[in-house]
Coordinates of C-alpha atoms and ligand atoms in Angstrom, one line a residue:
M1 CA 40.1 -42.2 98.2
R2 CA 38.1 -39.9 96.1
R3 CA 34.4 -40.7 95.2
V4 CA 34.8 -39.2 91.6
P5 CA 37.4 -38.4 89.4
H6 CA 38.2 -35.0 88.2
L7 CA 35.2 -34.0 85.8
T8 CA 35.2 -31.3 83.4
G9 CA 31.4 -30.8 84.0
L10 CA 31.9 -30.0 87.7
E11 CA 34.8 -27.6 86.6
E12 CA 32.2 -25.9 84.1
L13 CA 29.8 -25.6 86.9
D14 CA 32.5 -24.3 89.1
I15 CA 32.0 -26.9 91.9
A16 CA 35.1 -29.1 91.3
G17 CA 37.7 -29.2 94.1
K18 CA 35.2 -27.9 96.6
G19 CA 32.9 -29.4 99.3
V20 CA 33.0 -33.2 100.4
A21 CA 30.8 -35.5 98.4
L22 CA 31.9 -34.6 94.9
N23 CA 35.4 -33.3 95.7
H24 CA 38.2 -34.8 93.9
N25 CA 40.9 -33.3 95.9
V26 CA 41.5 -35.7 98.8
N27 CA 43.3 -33.0 100.8
S28 CA 40.6 -30.3 100.6
W29 CA 37.9 -32.9 101.2
K30 CA 39.7 -34.0 104.4
Y31 CA 39.6 -30.5 105.6
N32 CA 36.1 -29.7 104.6
R33 CA 34.8 -33.1 105.8
Q34 CA 35.9 -32.2 109.5
F35 CA 33.6 -29.2 109.7
I36 CA 30.5 -31.6 109.0
S37 CA 31.8 -34.3 111.2
R38 CA 32.5 -32.0 114.2
A39 CA 29.1 -30.2 113.6
L40 CA 26.8 -33.1 113.3
L41 CA 28.4 -35.8 115.2
T42 CA 28.9 -34.5 118.8
P43 CA 26.5 -35.5 121.6
S44 CA 25.7 -31.8 122.2
F45 CA 24.4 -31.6 118.6
S46 CA 22.4 -34.9 119.0
A47 CA 20.7 -33.4 122.2
Y48 CA 19.9 -30.1 120.3
A49 CA 18.9 -32.1 117.1
V50 CA 16.2 -34.2 119.2
I51 CA 14.6 -31.0 120.6
W52 CA 14.5 -29.1 117.1
S53 CA 13.3 -32.2 115.3
Q54 CA 10.3 -32.6 117.7
R55 CA 9.5 -28.7 117.2
L56 CA 9.6 -29.1 113.5
V57 CA 7.4 -32.2 113.4
E58 CA 5.0 -30.4 115.5
E59 CA 5.1 -27.4 113.6
M60 CA 4.3 -29.4 110.4
M61 CA 1.5 -31.3 112.2
E62 CA -0.3 -28.0 113.2
F63 CA -0.5 -26.9 109.4
W64 CA -1.9 -30.3 108.6
K65 CA -4.4 -29.6 111.2
D66 CA -5.0 -26.4 109.7
A67 CA -5.5 -27.5 106.4
S68 CA -8.0 -30.3 107.3
N69 CA -11.5 -30.5 106.0
D70 CA -14.6 -30.2 108.1
D71 CA -14.5 -33.7 108.6
G72 CA -10.9 -33.8 110.2
C73 CA -9.2 -35.3 107.1
F74 CA -6.5 -33.8 105.1
E75 CA -5.6 -35.3 101.7
T76 CA -2.2 -34.5 100.2
D77 CA 1.0 -35.6 98.5
L78 CA 3.4 -36.5 101.3
V79 CA 6.6 -36.7 99.2
E80 CA 6.3 -32.6 98.9
W81 CA 5.9 -32.2 102.9
A82 CA 8.8 -34.6 103.4
H83 CA 11.1 -32.9 101.4
R84 CA 10.1 -29.5 102.7
F85 CA 10.5 -30.7 106.3
T86 CA 14.1 -32.0 105.6
T87 CA 14.9 -28.7 103.9
D88 CA 13.9 -26.7 107.1
S89 CA 15.7 -29.3 109.2
I90 CA 19.1 -29.1 107.3
T91 CA 19.0 -25.5 106.9
H92 CA 18.4 -24.9 110.6
F93 CA 20.8 -27.6 111.7
T94 CA 23.8 -26.1 109.6
T95 CA 23.2 -22.5 109.9
G96 CA 20.8 -22.0 112.9
K97 CA 18.1 -20.4 110.8
K98 CA 15.6 -22.6 108.8
I99 CA 14.2 -21.2 105.5
H100 CA 10.4 -21.9 106.2
A101 CA 9.8 -24.2 103.2
V102 CA 7.2 -26.3 105.2
E103 CA 5.3 -23.0 106.0
A104 CA 5.5 -21.7 102.5
L105 CA 4.0 -24.9 101.3
H106 CA 1.0 -24.7 103.6
V107 CA 0.2 -21.2 102.5
E108 CA 0.5 -22.0 99.0
L109 CA -1.9 -25.0 99.2
L110 CA -4.3 -23.2 101.4
A111 CA -4.1 -20.3 98.5
S112 CA -4.7 -22.9 95.9
K113 CA -8.0 -23.5 97.6
N114 CA -9.0 -19.9 98.4
K115 CA -8.2 -20.3 102.1
I116 CA -5.9 -18.3 104.5
P117 CA -3.8 -20.0 107.6
K118 CA -5.5 -19.5 110.7
K119 CA -2.1 -17.9 112.2
C120 CA -0.8 -15.0 110.2
S121 CA 2.9 -15.8 109.3
T122 CA 5.6 -13.7 111.0
N123 CA 8.2 -15.2 108.6
N124 CA 9.6 -14.2 105.5
L125 CA 8.2 -16.8 102.8
T126 CA 9.0 -15.0 99.7
N127 CA 11.9 -16.8 98.5
A128 CA 11.3 -20.1 100.5
T129 CA 9.8 -22.1 97.7
R130 CA 12.1 -20.5 95.0
L131 CA 15.1 -21.6 97.1
F132 CA 13.6 -24.9 97.8
K133 CA 13.2 -25.7 94.1
S134 CA 16.5 -24.0 93.0
I135 CA 18.4 -26.6 95.1
R136 CA 16.6 -29.4 93.3
T137 CA 17.3 -27.8 89.9
L138 CA 21.0 -27.5 90.9
V139 CA 21.2 -31.1 91.7
I140 CA 19.5 -32.2 88.3
G141 CA 22.0 -29.7 86.7
I142 CA 24.8 -31.5 88.2
Y143 CA 23.7 -34.8 86.5
F144 CA 23.3 -32.9 83.2
F145 CA 26.8 -31.5 83.5
I146 CA 28.3 -34.9 84.4
I147 CA 26.5 -37.0 81.9
V148 CA 26.3 -34.8 78.7
P149 CA 29.6 -33.9 77.3
S150 CA 30.6 -30.2 77.2
W151 CA 30.3 -29.8 73.3
M152 CA 27.0 -31.2 73.2
R153 CA 25.7 -28.9 76.0
N154 CA 27.4 -25.5 74.6
Y155 CA 26.8 -26.3 70.8
L156 CA 23.7 -28.2 70.1
P157 CA 20.9 -25.5 70.1
F158 CA 18.3 -27.8 72.0
L159 CA 20.8 -28.4 74.8
S160 CA 22.4 -24.8 75.1
N161 CA 19.5 -23.5 76.4
T162 CA 19.1 -26.0 79.1
N163 CA 22.8 -25.5 79.7
K164 CA 22.2 -21.8 80.2
N165 CA 19.2 -22.3 82.4
Y166 CA 21.1 -24.5 84.9
L167 CA 24.0 -22.0 84.9
K168 CA 21.6 -19.3 85.5
N169 CA 19.9 -21.2 88.4
R170 CA 23.2 -21.9 89.9
D171 CA 24.2 -18.2 90.0
W172 CA 20.9 -17.4 91.5
L173 CA 21.3 -20.0 94.1
F174 CA 25.0 -19.5 95.0
N175 CA 24.2 -15.8 95.5
K176 CA 21.5 -16.7 98.1
F177 CA 24.0 -19.0 99.8
D178 CA 26.6 -15.9 99.8
E179 CA 23.9 -13.7 101.4
I180 CA 23.4 -16.3 104.2
I181 CA 27.2 -16.5 104.6
K182 CA 27.5 -12.8 104.7
Q183 CA 24.7 -12.0 107.2
R184 CA 26.1 -14.8 109.6
R185 CA 29.7 -13.0 109.4
K186 CA 28.0 -9.7 110.3
E187 CA 26.1 -11.2 113.3
I188 CA 29.4 -12.7 114.3
E189 CA 31.0 -9.3 114.1
H190 CA 28.6 -7.7 116.1
T191 CA 28.4 -10.4 118.9
P192 CA 30.5 -9.2 121.9
R193 CA 33.7 -11.2 122.4
D194 CA 32.7 -12.1 125.9
Q195 CA 29.4 -13.7 124.3
P196 CA 29.8 -17.3 123.1
L197 CA 28.6 -17.9 119.6
R198 CA 26.3 -20.5 118.4
L199 CA 28.2 -23.6 117.5
D200 CA 26.5 -24.5 114.2
M201 CA 28.5 -25.7 111.1
L202 CA 28.4 -22.2 109.3
T203 CA 29.6 -20.5 112.3
S204 CA 32.6 -23.0 112.7
M205 CA 33.4 -22.6 109.0
I206 CA 33.3 -18.7 109.2
T207 CA 35.5 -18.4 112.5
I208 CA 38.1 -21.3 111.7
N209 CA 41.5 -19.7 111.9
T210 CA 40.3 -16.3 113.2
D211 CA 40.5 -14.9 116.5
R212 CA 36.9 -16.2 117.4
S213 CA 38.0 -19.6 116.6
L214 CA 37.9 -22.2 119.4
R215 CA 40.8 -24.1 117.7
K216 CA 43.3 -24.3 115.0
F217 CA 43.4 -27.2 112.3
D218 CA 46.9 -27.6 111.1
E219 CA 49.9 -25.8 109.7
E220 CA 48.8 -26.2 106.0
H221 CA 45.3 -24.9 106.6
C222 CA 45.9 -21.6 108.7
K223 CA 44.0 -19.1 106.9
P224 CA 40.3 -18.2 107.3
L225 CA 37.9 -19.9 104.8
T226 CA 36.8 -17.9 102.0
D227 CA 32.9 -17.4 101.2
E228 CA 33.3 -19.6 98.2
E229 CA 35.0 -22.2 100.0
I230 CA 32.3 -22.1 102.7
R231 CA 29.6 -22.0 100.1
G232 CA 31.0 -25.4 98.6
T233 CA 30.4 -27.4 101.8
L234 CA 27.3 -25.8 102.9
W235 CA 25.3 -26.5 99.8
E236 CA 26.5 -29.9 99.5
T237 CA 25.4 -30.7 102.9
W238 CA 22.0 -29.4 102.2
V239 CA 21.7 -31.3 99.2
A240 CA 23.0 -34.6 100.8
G241 CA 20.7 -34.3 104.0
M242 CA 17.4 -33.3 102.1
D243 CA 16.1 -35.9 99.5
T244 CA 17.7 -38.9 101.3
T245 CA 16.1 -38.5 104.6
A246 CA 12.7 -37.3 103.1
N247 CA 12.6 -40.3 100.8
L248 CA 13.3 -42.8 103.6
F249 CA 10.5 -41.1 105.5
T250 CA 8.0 -41.6 102.7
F251 CA 9.2 -45.3 102.2
I252 CA 8.4 -45.9 105.9
V253 CA 4.9 -44.5 105.7
Y254 CA 4.5 -46.6 102.6
Y255 CA 5.4 -49.9 104.5
L256 CA 3.6 -49.0 107.5
A257 CA 0.2 -48.7 105.6
H258 CA 1.0 -52.2 104.1
Y259 CA 1.7 -53.9 107.3
P260 CA -0.9 -53.4 109.7
D261 CA 0.5 -56.0 112.2
I262 CA 4.0 -54.1 112.4
L263 CA 1.9 -50.9 112.5
K264 CA 0.0 -52.0 115.6
R265 CA 3.4 -53.0 117.4
L266 CA 4.9 -49.8 116.6
R267 CA 2.0 -48.1 118.3
E268 CA 2.0 -50.4 121.3
E269 CA 5.8 -49.3 121.8
L270 CA 4.8 -45.7 121.0
D271 CA 2.0 -45.6 123.5
Q272 CA 4.2 -47.2 126.4
F273 CA 7.0 -44.8 125.5
F274 CA 4.9 -41.5 125.6
E275 CA 2.9 -42.8 128.8
K276 CA 6.4 -43.2 130.6
L277 CA 7.9 -40.0 129.2
G278 CA 4.8 -38.0 130.7
D279 CA 5.3 -34.3 130.7
R280 CA 9.2 -34.7 130.2
Q281 CA 10.9 -33.5 127.2
L282 CA 11.8 -35.9 124.3
D283 CA 15.6 -36.3 124.6
Y284 CA 18.3 -38.3 123.0
K285 CA 18.5 -40.8 125.9
S286 CA 14.9 -41.4 125.9
L287 CA 14.8 -41.7 122.1
S288 CA 17.2 -44.9 122.4
K289 CA 14.3 -46.7 124.1
L290 CA 12.5 -46.8 120.7
V291 CA 13.9 -50.0 119.8
Y292 CA 11.1 -51.3 117.5
T293 CA 10.9 -47.9 115.8
E294 CA 14.5 -48.0 114.9
A295 CA 14.2 -51.7 113.7
I296 CA 11.4 -50.6 111.3
L297 CA 13.6 -47.7 110.2
K298 CA 16.5 -49.9 109.4
E299 CA 14.5 -52.5 107.8
V300 CA 12.8 -50.1 105.3
S301 CA 16.0 -48.6 104.5
R302 CA 17.6 -52.1 103.9
I303 CA 14.6 -53.2 101.7
L304 CA 14.5 -49.9 99.8
T305 CA 18.1 -48.7 100.1
P306 CA 17.7 -44.8 99.6
A307 CA 21.1 -44.4 97.9
P308 CA 21.5 -47.8 96.1
Y309 CA 25.1 -47.1 94.9
T310 CA 28.1 -45.1 96.0
A311 CA 31.6 -44.9 94.3
R312 CA 35.2 -44.8 95.0
N313 CA 37.8 -43.7 92.4
S314 CA 41.3 -45.1 93.3
T315 CA 44.3 -42.7 93.7
A316 CA 46.8 -45.6 93.5
E317 CA 47.1 -49.0 91.9
D318 CA 45.3 -51.8 93.6
V319 CA 45.1 -55.5 93.5
L320 CA 41.6 -57.0 94.0
E321 CA 40.2 -60.7 93.5
G322 CA 43.7 -61.3 91.8
C323 CA 43.6 -58.7 89.4
V324 CA 45.6 -55.5 89.2
W325 CA 43.5 -52.3 88.9
P326 CA 45.3 -49.1 87.8
E327 CA 45.1 -45.8 89.5
E328 CA 42.0 -43.6 88.6
T329 CA 39.7 -47.0 88.5
Q330 CA 36.0 -46.2 89.2
Y331 CA 34.7 -48.8 91.5
I332 CA 31.0 -48.8 91.8
I333 CA 29.6 -50.3 95.0
N334 CA 26.1 -51.7 94.8
L335 CA 24.7 -51.0 98.5
H336 CA 21.1 -52.3 97.4
G337 CA 22.9 -55.4 96.3
I338 CA 24.7 -56.0 99.7
N339 CA 21.5 -55.3 101.6
H340 CA 19.6 -57.8 99.4
S341 CA 22.3 -60.6 99.4
K342 CA 21.2 -64.0 100.1
E343 CA 24.7 -65.0 101.3
L344 CA 24.4 -62.1 104.1
W345 CA 20.7 -61.9 105.0
D346 CA 18.1 -64.5 106.0
K347 CA 15.4 -64.4 103.5
P348 CA 16.3 -60.8 102.2
E349 CA 13.3 -60.1 100.2
K350 CA 11.0 -60.3 103.3
F351 CA 10.2 -57.2 105.2
N352 CA 11.2 -58.4 108.8
P353 CA 11.9 -55.5 111.2
D354 CA 12.4 -58.5 114.0
R355 CA 15.8 -59.2 112.3
W356 CA 17.0 -56.1 114.1
L357 CA 15.9 -57.4 117.6
D358 CA 17.8 -60.8 117.7
D359 CA 19.8 -60.4 120.7
T360 CA 22.2 -63.3 119.9
K361 CA 23.6 -61.4 116.9
S362 CA 25.7 -58.2 117.2
E363 CA 24.1 -55.4 115.2
K364 CA 27.7 -54.5 114.6
L365 CA 28.3 -57.5 112.6
M366 CA 25.2 -57.1 110.5
P367 CA 26.2 -56.0 106.7
Y368 CA 24.2 -52.8 107.0
V369 CA 25.4 -50.4 104.4
V370 CA 22.8 -47.9 103.9
F371 CA 24.9 -45.0 104.8
G372 CA 28.2 -46.5 102.9
G373 CA 31.3 -47.1 104.9
G374 CA 34.9 -46.4 105.7
R375 CA 36.3 -42.8 105.7
R376 CA 33.7 -41.6 103.4
V377 CA 30.7 -42.9 105.4
C378 CA 27.7 -40.8 105.7
P379 CA 28.3 -38.0 108.2
G380 CA 24.7 -37.3 108.4
R381 CA 23.6 -40.9 109.7
K382 CA 23.2 -39.9 113.4
L383 CA 21.0 -37.0 112.5
T384 CA 19.1 -39.1 110.2
I385 CA 18.0 -41.5 112.7
I386 CA 17.1 -38.8 115.2
E387 CA 14.9 -37.1 112.5
L388 CA 13.2 -40.1 111.5
K389 CA 12.6 -41.5 115.0
C390 CA 10.9 -38.0 115.8
L391 CA 9.0 -38.1 112.8
I392 CA 7.6 -41.6 113.3
A393 CA 7.1 -41.3 116.9
I394 CA 5.2 -38.2 117.1
I395 CA 3.2 -38.6 114.0
Y396 CA 2.0 -42.3 114.5
H397 CA 1.3 -41.6 118.3
K398 CA -1.1 -38.8 117.3
L399 CA -2.3 -39.3 113.7
D400 CA -3.4 -42.0 111.2
I401 CA -1.9 -42.0 107.9
E402 CA -3.7 -44.0 105.2
L403 CA -2.8 -44.2 101.5
V404 CA -5.6 -42.6 99.4
D405 CA -5.0 -45.6 96.9
E406 CA -3.9 -48.6 98.8
K407 CA -3.8 -50.7 95.7
A408 CA -1.6 -48.1 93.8
S409 CA 1.8 -49.5 92.6
L410 CA 4.8 -47.9 94.0
K411 CA 5.6 -44.9 92.1
T412 CA 9.4 -44.7 92.4
R413 CA 12.0 -43.3 90.3
F414 CA 15.8 -43.7 90.4
I415 CA 18.3 -41.0 89.5
L416 CA 21.4 -41.8 91.8
L417 CA 18.7 -41.8 94.8
R418 CA 15.7 -43.9 95.0
S419 CA 12.5 -41.7 95.6
F420 CA 8.8 -41.8 95.5
Y421 CA 7.4 -39.0 93.0
D422 CA 4.1 -39.1 94.6
L423 CA 2.5 -40.7 97.7
Q424 CA -1.1 -39.4 98.1
V425 CA -2.0 -39.9 101.9
R426 CA -4.9 -39.2 104.1
I427 CA -4.0 -37.7 107.4
K428 CA -6.5 -37.6 110.4
S429 CA -6.4 -37.6 114.4
R430 CA -5.6 -41.1 115.4
K431 CA -8.6 -43.5 116.3
I432 CA -7.6 -45.5 119.2
D433 CA -8.8 -49.1 119.0
Ligands
HEM501 C1 18.4 -41.7 104.7 C2 19.3 -40.5 104.8 C3 20.5 -40.9 104.1 C4 21.1 -41.9 103.5 C5 20.4 -43.1 102.9 C6 22.5 -41.4 103.1 C7 23.4 -42.1 102.4 C8 24.6 -41.8 102.1 C9 25.7 -42.6 101.4 C10 25.4 -44.0 100.8 C11 26.6 -41.8 101.4 C12 28.1 -42.3 100.6 C13 28.8 -43.0 101.5 C14 30.1 -43.5 100.9 O1 30.4 -43.4 99.7 O2 30.6 -44.4 101.7 C15 26.7 -40.6 101.9 C16 27.3 -39.5 101.8 C17 27.2 -38.3 102.4 N1 26.0 -38.0 103.3 FE1 24.3 -38.9 103.6 N2 22.8 -40.1 103.6 C18 21.6 -39.7 104.5 C19 21.5 -38.5 105.2 C20 22.4 -37.6 105.2 C21 22.3 -36.2 105.8 C22 21.2 -35.9 106.7 C23 23.3 -35.5 105.7 C24 23.5 -34.3 106.1 C25 23.4 -33.7 107.3 C26 24.2 -36.3 104.8 C27 25.4 -35.8 104.5 C28 26.3 -36.6 103.6 C29 27.5 -36.2 102.9 C30 28.0 -34.6 103.1 C31 28.1 -37.2 102.4 C32 29.5 -37.0 101.4 C33 30.7 -37.6 102.6 C34 31.9 -37.7 102.0 O3 32.0 -37.7 100.7 O4 32.9 -37.5 103.0 N3 23.5 -37.6 104.5 N4 25.1 -40.6 102.4

């Protein structure tokens, strides 16, 4: 099943038939998808993801500390930090190198207040913010190219400039991706054959069907991938993994600020958890003990489903509800609706993490569709849970996060994804009751 049909806008952007999420070619989707699944869904990746998520959270918290006023408080827009955090994590998890988007934000915020960071950076931050912003612009450009017909984009004077700017941005960004791919190719070439290679997604895409490959795919796909093919899967994974997880994190912070009893129970779980953990490293197995943390995460994602809709485009005729639906029918699946159905959930509008702790009901039978379902289910679901558990556990164990204006209404927007466009928070060391 495809998600979207063949769209000329995607062809003009030169992204049709590539990658996964927007790929209308089922055969090439299947081939590309296995790189993501194999890279992100193995137990060794989960173990690695816990260690690195922890490092990234601690690094971000150090920046917050550095940016605090004399009274130990730091007021900021959490939305920006969340998106920078997931940018660093997804770039690291797919290529072995992060782009330092969080650090770049820290340096920029301090500079705007005529301050300098306590520690001098050893990283190249020149392109971090530009790359981060360029990815966002690419996403908006994709909507623009899908929604606005070609003749309007190309011939209406006020739209043709926008059209050109989106293409210019795409060229700049894709060039950056190509540099990343080429650099890794070089590193692999210079790695002696008896030395094992890093097992990230980029490396497995570069080495497939070469003499450095650990496996072969099938007869049909027996050639190495070109830079262009690799880029298609890489940028889509970055885009899919950035905003979704970042948005969900900010939703969780918002809910915890509005439900003090739930926050108190969360803290009880975290205090016991970290006391038991002692000096040991956080690992995947220990993370599974955070059942209330996970219940909060699931409940917030059910209530404010980050990706409220998904789609399927049929490749053959179907019979559904007694009607015949021709090939190429576009089905829109209302994930938010399923997550709020009165038939499926007890009091669906109530924010109730406890519904996930009912031992009498198997969780597998819960109609939880936040990550979609079937063969095209989100391949980043496990990573999302790891990242968010690390973020919530480490931050809420050590810090207090208050909303600057508790009475402010929810500032959400919805363009395919649901997001906050601003969440002003006050961050300070945790006050133990
Ligand atoms: C809160 C976090 C996330 C949410 C709510 C979410 C949600 C979704 C949903 C609803 C879909 C469509 C599934 C379907 O059509 O059945 C999807 C697809 C996808 N997601 Fe996620 N996602 C999240 C995080 C991630 C992360 C962290 C990654 C990457 C590491 C990722 C990569 C992808 C990709 C590549 C697809 C396309 C899969 C395909 O077409 O085969 N997602 N996601």
